Amino acid sequence: LFTALWPPQEAVQELSRAVDALEEPPGAEALRWTRPEAWHFTLSFYGEVTEDQAADLRARLVRAARRAPGPLPMRLHRAGRFGDRTLWVGLQQEEPHRQALKKLAAATTAAGRRAGLLPDDKHPSFHPHLTLARAKGRRTADLRPYVEQLESFQGTPWSARELLLVRSVPPRSGVPGEQPRYEPLERWPLGP
């Protein structure tokens, strides 16, 4: 399970058009592109969760969503990369909203710790990003040309209105090219 914010369909379509227009540099076959319907911003990842842990986690996430300052203004903005393995698009936000998003991510992580899903010493740094592509297997890819092509990308502003608890369903083994599926289990409005 993980918590996430999902961009609206209009923002996804806008980014999808920009991704479809990318020119593929040499070595592009080393990448596995994520599907637009799976694009999201992960706040906290919990891993495998029992039913009892999930019930405890849900109760804590309800409180975390209520404590958020309401809908969070966002805008998909620019690409970046994690080494030669992951291509992503980030967010543009005004400072108070950026801090509110960080607090929400910290609250969802704390909920996981209190539900016994994350160790007390785990305090991951939060870097909001939407993953566009990953290198296949153990391969690497030169992602710089993609980052350069998406340097000027700036989506239309939108607001995240819900916190989602999502189940990741892994791909079936032996099915080439199959990707994980994401199933929202719960949605809570952000704000009191």
mmCIF file of C-alpha atoms in Angstrom:
data_model
loop_
_atom_site.group_PDB
_atom_site.id
_atom_site.type_symbol
_atom_site.label_atom_id
_atom_site.label_comp_id
_atom_site.label_asym_id
_atom_site.label_seq_id
_atom_site.Cartn_x
_atom_site.Cartn_y
_atom_site.Cartn_z
ATOM 1 C CA LEU A 1 0.000 0.000 0.000
ATOM 2 C CA PHE A 2 0.984 3.620 -0.446
ATOM 3 C CA THR A 3 -0.561 7.072 -0.137
ATOM 4 C CA ALA A 4 -0.672 9.352 -3.140
ATOM 5 C CA LEU A 5 -2.082 12.425 -4.805
ATOM 6 C CA TRP A 6 -3.478 11.887 -8.303
ATOM 7 C CA PRO A 7 -3.451 14.671 -10.916
ATOM 8 C CA PRO A 8 -6.725 15.372 -12.721
ATOM 9 C CA GLN A 9 -7.332 13.995 -16.204
ATOM 10 C CA GLU A 10 -6.705 17.388 -17.858
ATOM 11 C CA ALA A 11 -3.216 17.629 -16.323
ATOM 12 C CA VAL A 12 -2.460 14.026 -17.323
ATOM 13 C CA GLN A 13 -3.553 14.646 -20.913
ATOM 14 C CA GLU A 14 -1.455 17.815 -21.125
ATOM 15 C CA LEU A 15 1.655 15.984 -19.886
ATOM 16 C CA SER A 16 0.881 12.977 -22.087
ATOM 17 C CA ARG A 17 0.909 15.214 -25.182
ATOM 18 C CA ALA A 18 4.306 16.607 -24.147
ATOM 19 C CA VAL A 19 5.690 13.088 -23.591
ATOM 20 C CA ASP A 20 4.283 11.864 -26.921
ATOM 21 C CA ALA A 21 6.124 14.726 -28.674
ATOM 22 C CA LEU A 22 9.536 13.733 -27.263
ATOM 23 C CA GLU A 23 12.216 12.771 -29.733
ATOM 24 C CA GLU A 24 13.767 9.449 -28.771
ATOM 25 C CA PRO A 25 17.545 9.595 -28.470
ATOM 26 C CA PRO A 26 19.786 6.564 -29.036
ATOM 27 C CA GLY A 27 19.355 4.061 -26.218
ATOM 28 C CA ALA A 28 15.648 4.828 -25.709
ATOM 29 C CA GLU A 29 14.836 1.107 -25.910
ATOM 30 C CA ALA A 30 16.411 0.759 -22.440
ATOM 31 C CA LEU A 31 13.422 2.604 -20.921
ATOM 32 C CA ARG A 32 10.057 1.331 -19.713
ATOM 33 C CA TRP A 33 7.518 4.159 -19.838
ATOM 34 C CA THR A 34 4.801 4.368 -17.211
ATOM 35 C CA ARG A 35 1.190 4.553 -18.328
ATOM 36 C CA PRO A 36 -0.524 7.965 -17.999
ATOM 37 C CA GLU A 37 -3.405 6.463 -16.025
ATOM 38 C CA ALA A 38 -0.866 5.374 -13.390
ATOM 39 C CA TRP A 39 0.803 8.786 -12.994
ATOM 40 C CA HIS A 40 0.691 9.958 -9.395
ATOM 41 C CA PHE A 41 2.703 11.572 -6.603
ATOM 42 C CA THR A 42 3.601 9.057 -3.880
ATOM 43 C CA LEU A 43 3.563 10.538 -0.378
ATOM 44 C CA SER A 44 4.454 7.423 1.652
ATOM 45 C CA PHE A 45 5.080 3.784 0.764
ATOM 46 C CA TYR A 46 4.096 1.146 3.338
ATOM 47 C CA GLY A 47 4.749 -2.187 1.650
ATOM 48 C CA GLU A 48 2.747 -5.292 2.553
ATOM 49 C CA VAL A 49 0.008 -4.581 5.097
ATOM 50 C CA THR A 50 -2.246 -6.907 7.118
ATOM 51 C CA GLU A 51 -5.980 -6.186 7.503
ATOM 52 C CA ASP A 52 -5.504 -5.072 11.125
ATOM 53 C CA GLN A 53 -2.649 -2.766 10.169
ATOM 54 C CA ALA A 54 -4.705 -1.392 7.269
ATOM 55 C CA ALA A 55 -7.611 -0.532 9.600
ATOM 56 C CA ASP A 56 -5.255 1.286 11.976
ATOM 57 C CA LEU A 57 -3.554 3.047 9.071
ATOM 58 C CA ARG A 58 -6.898 4.179 7.595
ATOM 59 C CA ALA A 59 -7.961 5.786 10.882
ATOM 60 C CA ARG A 60 -4.668 7.672 11.059
ATOM 61 C CA LEU A 61 -4.820 8.778 7.425
ATOM 62 C CA VAL A 62 -8.320 10.206 7.933
ATOM 63 C CA ARG A 63 -6.820 12.517 10.576
ATOM 64 C CA ALA A 64 -3.846 13.392 8.365
ATOM 65 C CA ALA A 65 -6.156 14.378 5.496
ATOM 66 C CA ARG A 66 -8.368 16.488 7.777
ATOM 67 C CA ARG A 67 -5.334 18.353 9.155
ATOM 68 C CA ALA A 68 -4.194 19.321 5.659
ATOM 69 C CA PRO A 69 -4.963 22.947 4.794
ATOM 70 C CA GLY A 70 -7.516 22.033 2.132
ATOM 71 C CA PRO A 71 -6.940 21.603 -1.588
ATOM 72 C CA LEU A 72 -3.271 22.034 -2.513
ATOM 73 C CA PRO A 73 -2.554 24.151 -5.611
ATOM 74 C CA MET A 74 -0.090 22.424 -7.943
ATOM 75 C CA ARG A 75 1.326 22.599 -11.426
ATOM 76 C CA LEU A 76 3.283 19.892 -13.266
ATOM 77 C CA HIS A 77 6.595 21.486 -14.116
ATOM 78 C CA ARG A 78 9.870 20.456 -15.755
ATOM 79 C CA ALA A 79 11.553 17.096 -15.861
ATOM 80 C CA GLY A 80 14.385 15.704 -13.827
ATOM 81 C CA ARG A 81 16.146 12.416 -13.317
ATOM 82 C CA PHE A 82 17.436 10.165 -10.594
ATOM 83 C CA GLY A 83 20.787 9.170 -12.068
ATOM 84 C CA ASP A 84 20.458 7.170 -15.269
ATOM 85 C CA ARG A 85 17.534 5.077 -14.018
ATOM 86 C CA THR A 86 14.412 7.237 -13.524
ATOM 87 C CA LEU A 87 12.892 10.109 -15.517
ATOM 88 C CA TRP A 88 10.326 12.246 -13.704
ATOM 89 C CA VAL A 89 8.283 15.453 -13.837
ATOM 90 C CA GLY A 90 8.108 17.668 -10.783
ATOM 91 C CA LEU A 91 5.799 20.249 -9.270
ATOM 92 C CA GLN A 92 5.766 23.994 -9.166
ATOM 93 C CA GLN A 93 4.146 25.417 -6.038
ATOM 94 C CA GLU A 94 4.219 28.615 -4.028
ATOM 95 C CA GLU A 95 6.202 28.267 -0.795
ATOM 96 C CA PRO A 96 3.296 27.921 1.677
ATOM 97 C CA HIS A 97 1.750 25.178 -0.482
ATOM 98 C CA ARG A 98 5.113 23.430 -0.891
ATOM 99 C CA GLN A 99 5.464 23.329 2.895
ATOM 100 C CA ALA A 100 1.876 22.075 3.274
ATOM 101 C CA LEU A 101 2.625 19.230 0.855
ATOM 102 C CA LYS A 102 5.774 18.306 2.800
ATOM 103 C CA LYS A 103 3.764 18.308 6.043
ATOM 104 C CA LEU A 104 1.126 16.069 4.472
ATOM 105 C CA ALA A 105 3.820 13.631 3.314
ATOM 106 C CA ALA A 106 5.363 13.678 6.807
ATOM 107 C CA ALA A 107 1.924 13.061 8.365
ATOM 108 C CA THR A 108 1.287 10.040 6.100
ATOM 109 C CA THR A 109 4.729 8.673 6.990
ATOM 110 C CA ALA A 110 4.030 9.209 10.708
ATOM 111 C CA ALA A 111 0.704 7.395 10.270
ATOM 112 C CA GLY A 112 2.607 4.436 8.829
ATOM 113 C CA ARG A 113 5.082 4.466 11.715
ATOM 114 C CA ARG A 114 2.318 4.599 14.339
ATOM 115 C CA ALA A 115 0.484 1.747 12.591
ATOM 116 C CA GLY A 116 3.658 -0.345 12.850
ATOM 117 C CA LEU A 117 4.375 -0.335 9.113
ATOM 118 C CA LEU A 118 7.530 1.760 9.072
ATOM 119 C CA PRO A 119 10.492 1.720 11.438
ATOM 120 C CA ASP A 120 10.881 4.660 13.826
ATOM 121 C CA ASP A 121 14.258 5.510 12.364
ATOM 122 C CA LYS A 122 12.896 5.833 8.818
ATOM 123 C CA HIS A 123 12.595 9.523 7.936
ATOM 124 C CA PRO A 124 12.734 9.584 4.153
ATOM 125 C CA SER A 125 13.375 12.842 2.382
ATOM 126 C CA PHE A 126 10.396 13.900 0.309
ATOM 127 C CA HIS A 127 10.942 14.944 -3.300
ATOM 128 C CA PRO A 128 7.567 15.204 -5.038
ATOM 129 C CA HIS A 129 7.771 13.718 -8.512
ATOM 130 C CA LEU A 130 5.688 11.848 -11.043
ATOM 131 C CA THR A 131 7.643 8.982 -12.631
ATOM 132 C CA LEU A 132 7.554 8.973 -16.429
ATOM 133 C CA ALA A 133 10.041 6.187 -17.224
ATOM 134 C CA ARG A 134 12.472 3.772 -15.606
ATOM 135 C CA ALA A 135 15.425 1.919 -17.005
ATOM 136 C CA LYS A 136 14.581 -1.723 -17.759
ATOM 137 C CA GLY A 137 16.078 -4.319 -15.450
ATOM 138 C CA ARG A 138 19.646 -3.464 -14.516
ATOM 139 C CA ARG A 139 20.165 -1.262 -17.536
ATOM 140 C CA THR A 140 20.804 2.463 -17.510
ATOM 141 C CA ALA A 141 19.823 5.117 -20.028
ATOM 142 C CA ASP A 142 20.992 8.596 -20.897
ATOM 143 C CA LEU A 143 18.009 10.590 -19.639
ATOM 144 C CA ARG A 144 19.560 14.019 -20.209
ATOM 145 C CA PRO A 145 18.011 14.506 -23.694
ATOM 146 C CA TYR A 146 14.526 13.908 -22.252
ATOM 147 C CA VAL A 147 15.160 16.278 -19.340
ATOM 148 C CA GLU A 148 16.352 18.928 -21.803
ATOM 149 C CA GLN A 149 13.288 18.468 -24.031
ATOM 150 C CA LEU A 150 10.938 18.833 -21.057
ATOM 151 C CA GLU A 151 12.887 21.748 -19.516
ATOM 152 C CA SER A 152 10.254 24.280 -20.556
ATOM 153 C CA PHE A 153 7.227 22.095 -19.778
ATOM 154 C CA GLN A 154 4.772 23.850 -17.503
ATOM 155 C CA GLY A 155 1.315 22.447 -17.062
ATOM 156 C CA THR A 156 -1.919 24.220 -16.255
ATOM 157 C CA PRO A 157 -2.483 24.810 -12.518
ATOM 158 C CA TRP A 158 -4.733 22.348 -10.667
ATOM 159 C CA SER A 159 -5.503 21.479 -7.063
ATOM 160 C CA ALA A 160 -5.036 18.171 -5.260
ATOM 161 C CA ARG A 161 -8.296 17.666 -3.365
ATOM 162 C CA GLU A 162 -7.990 14.084 -2.075
ATOM 163 C CA LEU A 163 -5.540 11.855 -0.269
ATOM 164 C CA LEU A 164 -5.645 8.330 -1.691
ATOM 165 C CA LEU A 165 -4.689 5.020 -0.120
ATOM 166 C CA VAL A 166 -3.624 2.830 -3.032
ATOM 167 C CA ARG A 167 -2.875 -0.850 -3.492
ATOM 168 C CA SER A 168 -0.126 -1.783 -5.932
ATOM 169 C CA VAL A 169 -0.829 -5.012 -7.805
ATOM 170 C CA PRO A 170 2.475 -6.356 -9.167
ATOM 171 C CA PRO A 171 2.727 -7.525 -12.773
ATOM 172 C CA ARG A 172 2.260 -11.211 -13.443
ATOM 173 C CA SER A 173 5.542 -12.987 -13.920
ATOM 174 C CA GLY A 174 6.276 -14.089 -17.432
ATOM 175 C CA VAL A 175 4.119 -11.388 -19.045
ATOM 176 C CA PRO A 176 6.519 -9.158 -20.992
ATOM 177 C CA GLY A 177 5.940 -5.431 -20.640
ATOM 178 C CA GLU A 178 3.202 -5.749 -18.030
ATOM 179 C CA GLN A 179 3.354 -3.014 -15.403
ATOM 180 C CA PRO A 180 1.974 -2.799 -11.876
ATOM 181 C CA ARG A 181 -1.653 -1.739 -11.539
ATOM 182 C CA TYR A 182 -2.745 0.780 -8.939
ATOM 183 C CA GLU A 183 -6.120 0.384 -7.240
ATOM 184 C CA PRO A 184 -7.362 3.223 -5.022
ATOM 185 C CA LEU A 185 -8.833 1.690 -1.853
ATOM 186 C CA GLU A 186 -9.861 4.870 -0.016
ATOM 187 C CA ARG A 187 -10.147 8.592 -0.753
ATOM 188 C CA TRP A 188 -10.288 11.350 1.831
ATOM 189 C CA PRO A 189 -10.855 15.035 1.086
ATOM 190 C CA LEU A 190 -8.000 17.302 2.107
ATOM 191 C CA GLY A 191 -8.907 19.838 4.757
ATOM 192 C CA PRO A 192 -11.361 20.099 7.634
#
